[in-house]
Tab-separated table of C-alpha atoms in Angstrom:
chain	number	residue	atom	x	y	z
V	1	UNK	CA	-59.310	6.308	-34.044
V	2	UNK	CA	-55.860	7.480	-32.985
V	3	UNK	CA	-55.793	8.586	-29.356
V	4	UNK	CA	-53.194	10.040	-27.031
V	5	UNK	CA	-52.732	6.699	-25.275
V	6	UNK	CA	-52.197	4.835	-28.569
V	7	UNK	CA	-49.509	7.278	-29.684
V	8	UNK	CA	-47.863	7.137	-26.254
V	9	UNK	CA	-47.891	3.337	-26.335
V	10	UNK	CA	-46.209	3.265	-29.766
V	11	UNK	CA	-43.520	5.643	-28.509
V	12	UNK	CA	-42.966	3.377	-25.514
V	13	UNK	CA	-42.722	0.270	-27.707
V	14	UNK	CA	-40.146	2.017	-29.897
V	15	UNK	CA	-38.269	3.088	-26.749
V	16	UNK	CA	-38.532	6.752	-27.700
V	17	UNK	CA	-38.349	7.792	-24.057
V	18	UNK	CA	-37.479	11.433	-24.615
V	19	UNK	CA	-40.192	11.767	-27.201
V	20	UNK	CA	-42.684	10.025	-24.908
V	21	UNK	CA	-41.934	12.188	-21.872
V	22	UNK	CA	-42.243	15.392	-23.881
V	23	UNK	CA	-45.460	14.170	-25.531
V	24	UNK	CA	-47.086	13.301	-22.191
V	25	UNK	CA	-45.898	16.432	-20.371
V	26	UNK	CA	-46.755	18.900	-23.149
V	27	UNK	CA	-49.721	17.239	-24.873
V	28	UNK	CA	-52.345	19.876	-24.076
V	29	UNK	CA	-49.906	22.679	-24.847
V	30	UNK	CA	-49.085	21.178	-28.263
V	31	UNK	CA	-52.739	20.608	-29.156
V	32	UNK	CA	-53.751	24.165	-28.278
V	33	UNK	CA	-50.614	25.942	-29.514
V	34	UNK	CA	-51.715	26.379	-33.104
V	35	UNK	CA	-48.393	24.970	-34.276
V	36	UNK	CA	-48.164	22.990	-37.490
V	37	UNK	CA	-47.677	19.218	-37.492
V	38	UNK	CA	-44.093	19.689	-38.647
V	39	UNK	CA	-43.339	22.109	-35.814
V	40	UNK	CA	-44.757	19.680	-33.246
V	41	UNK	CA	-42.862	16.778	-34.797
V	42	UNK	CA	-39.658	18.797	-34.661
V	43	UNK	CA	-40.166	19.511	-30.944
V	44	UNK	CA	-40.685	15.802	-30.286
V	45	UNK	CA	-37.564	14.876	-32.233
V	46	UNK	CA	-35.503	17.499	-30.385
V	47	UNK	CA	-36.733	16.048	-27.074
V	48	UNK	CA	-35.693	12.555	-28.190
V	49	UNK	CA	-32.340	13.814	-29.408
V	50	UNK	CA	-31.662	15.484	-26.050
V	51	UNK	CA	-32.676	12.324	-24.208
V	52	UNK	CA	-30.311	10.171	-26.269
V	53	UNK	CA	-27.502	12.659	-25.663
V	54	UNK	CA	-28.161	12.659	-21.902
V	55	UNK	CA	-28.081	8.846	-21.805
V	56	UNK	CA	-24.772	8.794	-23.676
V	57	UNK	CA	-23.243	11.279	-21.228
V	58	UNK	CA	-24.506	9.248	-18.264
V	59	UNK	CA	-22.999	6.075	-19.741
V	60	UNK	CA	-19.656	7.824	-20.280
V	61	UNK	CA	-19.666	9.134	-16.705
V	62	UNK	CA	-20.561	5.713	-15.263
V	63	UNK	CA	-17.677	4.046	-17.110
V	64	UNK	CA	-15.134	6.785	-16.409
V	65	UNK	CA	-14.473	6.032	-12.715
V	66	UNK	CA	-14.072	9.796	-12.148
V	67	UNK	CA	-13.342	10.464	-8.470
V	68	UNK	CA	-15.881	13.296	-8.176
V	69	UNK	CA	-18.470	12.736	-10.937
V	70	UNK	CA	-20.645	15.648	-9.791
V	71	UNK	CA	-17.784	18.147	-10.083
V	72	UNK	CA	-18.109	20.955	-12.605
V	73	UNK	CA	-15.778	23.512	-14.152
V	74	UNK	CA	-18.324	26.196	-13.279
V	75	UNK	CA	-17.659	25.500	-9.589
V	76	UNK	CA	-13.875	25.821	-9.793
V	77	UNK	CA	-12.563	28.705	-7.690
V	78	UNK	CA	-9.396	30.006	-9.336
V	79	UNK	CA	-8.840	32.711	-6.732
V	80	UNK	CA	-6.773	30.354	-4.555
V	81	UNK	CA	-4.808	28.855	-7.459
V	82	UNK	CA	-1.896	31.082	-8.390
V	83	UNK	CA	-0.861	30.312	-11.959
V	84	UNK	CA	-4.314	29.149	-13.061
V	85	UNK	CA	-6.783	31.920	-13.830
V	86	UNK	CA	-10.462	31.872	-14.724
V	87	UNK	CA	-9.516	32.970	-18.255
V	88	UNK	CA	-7.261	29.926	-18.640
V	89	UNK	CA	-10.011	27.698	-17.255
V	90	UNK	CA	-12.481	29.094	-19.767
V	91	UNK	CA	-10.064	28.655	-22.669
V	92	UNK	CA	-9.646	24.950	-21.834
V	93	UNK	CA	-13.325	24.212	-21.213
V	94	UNK	CA	-14.137	23.527	-24.883
V	95	UNK	CA	-11.755	20.528	-24.846
V	96	UNK	CA	-9.991	21.651	-28.010
V	97	UNK	CA	-6.806	20.522	-26.279
V	98	UNK	CA	-8.151	16.956	-26.396
V	99	UNK	CA	-8.997	17.239	-30.085
V	100	UNK	CA	-5.443	18.518	-30.636
V	101	UNK	CA	-4.012	15.597	-28.582
V	102	UNK	CA	-2.443	17.883	-26.014
V	103	UNK	CA	-2.086	17.141	-22.302
V	104	UNK	CA	-2.810	18.952	-19.041
V	105	UNK	CA	-0.553	18.699	-16.001
V	106	UNK	CA	-1.464	20.125	-12.595
V	107	UNK	CA	1.135	20.071	-9.821
V	108	UNK	CA	0.895	21.466	-6.322
V	109	UNK	CA	0.681	20.712	-2.630
V	110	UNK	CA	-1.806	18.300	-1.110
V	111	UNK	CA	-5.252	19.824	-0.603
V	112	UNK	CA	-5.037	22.566	-3.220
V	113	UNK	CA	-7.767	20.904	-5.283
V	114	UNK	CA	-5.913	19.007	-8.020
V	115	UNK	CA	-8.137	15.907	-7.901
V	116	UNK	CA	-11.308	18.002	-7.941
V	117	UNK	CA	-9.942	19.988	-10.871
V	118	UNK	CA	-9.059	16.791	-12.752
V	119	UNK	CA	-12.517	15.396	-12.032
V	120	UNK	CA	-14.191	18.563	-13.298
V	121	UNK	CA	-12.245	18.448	-16.551
V	122	UNK	CA	-13.143	14.769	-16.832
V	123	UNK	CA	-16.872	15.304	-16.365
V	124	UNK	CA	-16.748	18.208	-18.804
V	125	UNK	CA	-15.076	15.963	-21.398
V	126	UNK	CA	-17.770	13.294	-20.887
V	127	UNK	CA	-20.485	15.892	-21.453
V	128	UNK	CA	-18.809	16.791	-24.747
V	129	UNK	CA	-18.827	13.148	-25.824
V	130	UNK	CA	-15.252	12.056	-25.034
V	131	UNK	CA	-14.525	8.691	-23.439
V	132	UNK	CA	-12.672	9.293	-20.167
V	133	UNK	CA	-10.868	6.951	-17.778
V	134	UNK	CA	-9.804	8.176	-14.342
V	135	UNK	CA	-7.155	6.352	-12.300
V	136	UNK	CA	-5.405	6.938	-9.047
V	137	UNK	CA	-1.876	6.298	-10.334
V	138	UNK	CA	-0.848	4.022	-7.445
V	139	UNK	CA	-3.901	1.835	-8.091
V	140	UNK	CA	-3.140	1.785	-11.814
V	141	UNK	CA	0.407	0.596	-11.135
V	142	UNK	CA	-1.028	-2.158	-8.926
V	143	UNK	CA	-3.320	-3.112	-11.819
V	144	UNK	CA	-0.275	-3.387	-14.091
V	145	UNK	CA	1.447	-5.703	-11.621
V	146	UNK	CA	-1.695	-7.831	-11.235
V	147	UNK	CA	-2.338	-7.979	-14.980
V	148	UNK	CA	1.243	-9.036	-15.618
V	149	UNK	CA	0.927	-11.809	-13.044
V	150	UNK	CA	-2.440	-13.035	-14.358
V	151	UNK	CA	-1.555	-12.712	-18.040
V	152	UNK	CA	-4.230	-10.080	-18.691
V	153	UNK	CA	-1.874	-7.223	-19.549
V	154	UNK	CA	-3.180	-7.005	-23.136
V	155	UNK	CA	-6.747	-6.489	-21.874
V	156	UNK	CA	-5.639	-3.716	-19.507
V	157	UNK	CA	-3.673	-1.956	-22.230
V	158	UNK	CA	-6.620	-2.101	-24.646
V	159	UNK	CA	-8.883	-0.597	-21.994
V	160	UNK	CA	-6.504	2.287	-21.330
V	161	UNK	CA	-5.959	2.959	-25.030
V	162	UNK	CA	-9.707	3.059	-25.699
V	163	UNK	CA	-10.005	6.391	-23.871
V	164	UNK	CA	-9.726	9.816	-25.454
V	165	UNK	CA	-8.764	11.303	-22.090
V	166	UNK	CA	-6.750	9.271	-19.596
V	167	UNK	CA	-6.531	10.918	-16.176
V	168	UNK	CA	-3.644	9.890	-13.905
V	169	UNK	CA	-4.230	11.311	-10.438
V	170	UNK	CA	-1.440	11.651	-7.844
V	171	UNK	CA	1.396	10.669	-10.155
V	172	UNK	CA	4.701	10.239	-8.340
V	173	UNK	CA	3.582	8.572	-5.123
V	174	UNK	CA	4.730	5.130	-6.345
V	175	UNK	CA	7.770	4.080	-8.335
V	176	UNK	CA	7.385	2.754	-11.881
V	177	UNK	CA	8.775	-0.772	-11.686
V	178	UNK	CA	11.005	-2.321	-14.317
V	179	UNK	CA	8.861	-5.473	-14.563
V	180	UNK	CA	5.934	-3.673	-16.212
V	181	UNK	CA	7.468	-0.315	-17.194
V	182	UNK	CA	7.671	-1.285	-20.890
V	183	UNK	CA	3.895	-1.883	-20.926
V	184	UNK	CA	3.196	1.455	-19.230
V	185	UNK	CA	5.473	3.277	-21.669
V	186	UNK	CA	3.747	1.519	-24.574
V	187	UNK	CA	0.361	2.731	-23.360
V	188	UNK	CA	1.519	6.326	-22.898
V	189	UNK	CA	3.271	6.339	-26.268
V	190	UNK	CA	0.348	4.869	-28.232
V	191	UNK	CA	-2.227	6.918	-26.340
V	192	UNK	CA	-0.572	10.056	-27.685
V	193	UNK	CA	-1.701	9.015	-31.165
V	194	UNK	CA	-5.306	8.746	-30.031
V	195	UNK	CA	-5.973	11.223	-27.257
V	196	UNK	CA	-4.762	13.195	-24.263
V	197	UNK	CA	-3.499	12.799	-20.723
V	198	UNK	CA	-4.419	14.779	-17.640
V	199	UNK	CA	-1.914	14.255	-14.840
V	200	UNK	CA	-1.939	15.583	-11.283
V	201	UNK	CA	1.051	15.368	-8.962
V	202	UNK	CA	2.429	16.774	-5.740
V	203	UNK	CA	5.764	17.053	-7.521
V	204	UNK	CA	6.769	19.427	-10.294
V	205	UNK	CA	7.675	17.732	-13.567
V	206	UNK	CA	11.428	18.232	-13.097
V	207	UNK	CA	11.235	15.811	-10.142
V	208	UNK	CA	9.278	13.034	-11.874
V	209	UNK	CA	12.374	11.267	-13.151
V	210	UNK	CA	13.158	10.180	-9.586
V	211	UNK	CA	10.124	7.879	-9.647
V	212	UNK	CA	11.459	5.657	-12.422
V	213	UNK	CA	13.632	2.678	-11.539
V	214	UNK	CA	15.236	3.032	-14.990
V	215	UNK	CA	15.777	6.786	-15.331
V	216	UNK	CA	17.112	6.607	-18.889
V	217	UNK	CA	13.858	5.134	-20.154
V	218	UNK	CA	11.909	7.427	-17.849
V	219	UNK	CA	13.534	10.493	-19.345
V	220	UNK	CA	12.443	9.480	-22.847
V	221	UNK	CA	8.862	8.893	-21.670
V	222	UNK	CA	8.597	12.163	-19.763
V	223	UNK	CA	9.881	14.065	-22.773
V	224	UNK	CA	6.995	12.628	-24.817
V	225	UNK	CA	4.478	13.692	-22.176
V	226	UNK	CA	5.689	17.122	-21.109
V	227	UNK	CA	6.498	18.651	-24.497
V	228	UNK	CA	2.832	18.292	-25.524
V	229	UNK	CA	1.464	19.555	-22.226
V	230	UNK	CA	-0.010	22.682	-20.699
V	231	UNK	CA	1.737	22.642	-17.297
V	232	UNK	CA	0.308	24.490	-14.298
V	233	UNK	CA	2.206	24.619	-10.999
V	234	UNK	CA	-0.576	25.540	-8.593
V	235	UNK	CA	0.135	27.586	-5.503
V	236	UNK	CA	-2.268	28.780	-2.872
V	237	UNK	CA	-4.156	27.961	0.290
V	238	UNK	CA	-5.234	24.379	0.869
V	239	UNK	CA	-8.909	23.869	0.005
V	240	UNK	CA	-9.267	21.597	3.035
V	241	UNK	CA	-7.950	24.330	5.335
V	242	UNK	CA	-10.185	26.867	3.590
V	243	UNK	CA	-13.266	24.699	4.166
V	244	UNK	CA	-12.204	24.181	7.764
V	245	UNK	CA	-12.063	27.932	8.347
V	246	UNK	CA	-15.591	28.331	6.955
V	247	UNK	CA	-16.869	25.684	9.382
V	248	UNK	CA	-15.189	27.476	12.296
């Protein structure tokens, strides 16, 4: 005789966790609902499908290194960000810009919320199934120097190129050194064939060239980045000051 516990055990053995949880939680409801076997089976399969999707999103988030993994586009307050409206935010939320291999650039003063904004776009991309990697740019440049010294530069480049969205936070705080610049340029160039960049910086793009030791090469790289980018120069009150006022 087939019992509830036998069916639940088989689901557990097959690692159908979503199916199992739905079956256990809604067993009495399903039995007494008058639904056909196919309708019940469909509900169980939908529950399993949702569970698999949730696990994939969680795995993407865990591997992304996003600074604020709990951030959400729905929490972004555009009222303090001159040049970036809620309509623009909504138009970018479907990540079509990633599918089209376009970039996002957010510049503005410290505290205006650039890192939170980048994190929110990153988590949103993960939820839509895109592989994301988030780097503080200074730390990434240190990784390039270390990888070059240890002979692991190929591994680092493969990791960066595996992402559909590469987020470079606080670009412009460290100079791009000649010793590893060719590797960085190679990554940016090849990544454009595969995905998108999201860059935040305190400096507007017309000042970025100053952060390259070799400005001729830097100019060629920046041209590749900027001409495919949606650029937003954010202005407004510092979020840190705004939060401080609320506390007071």
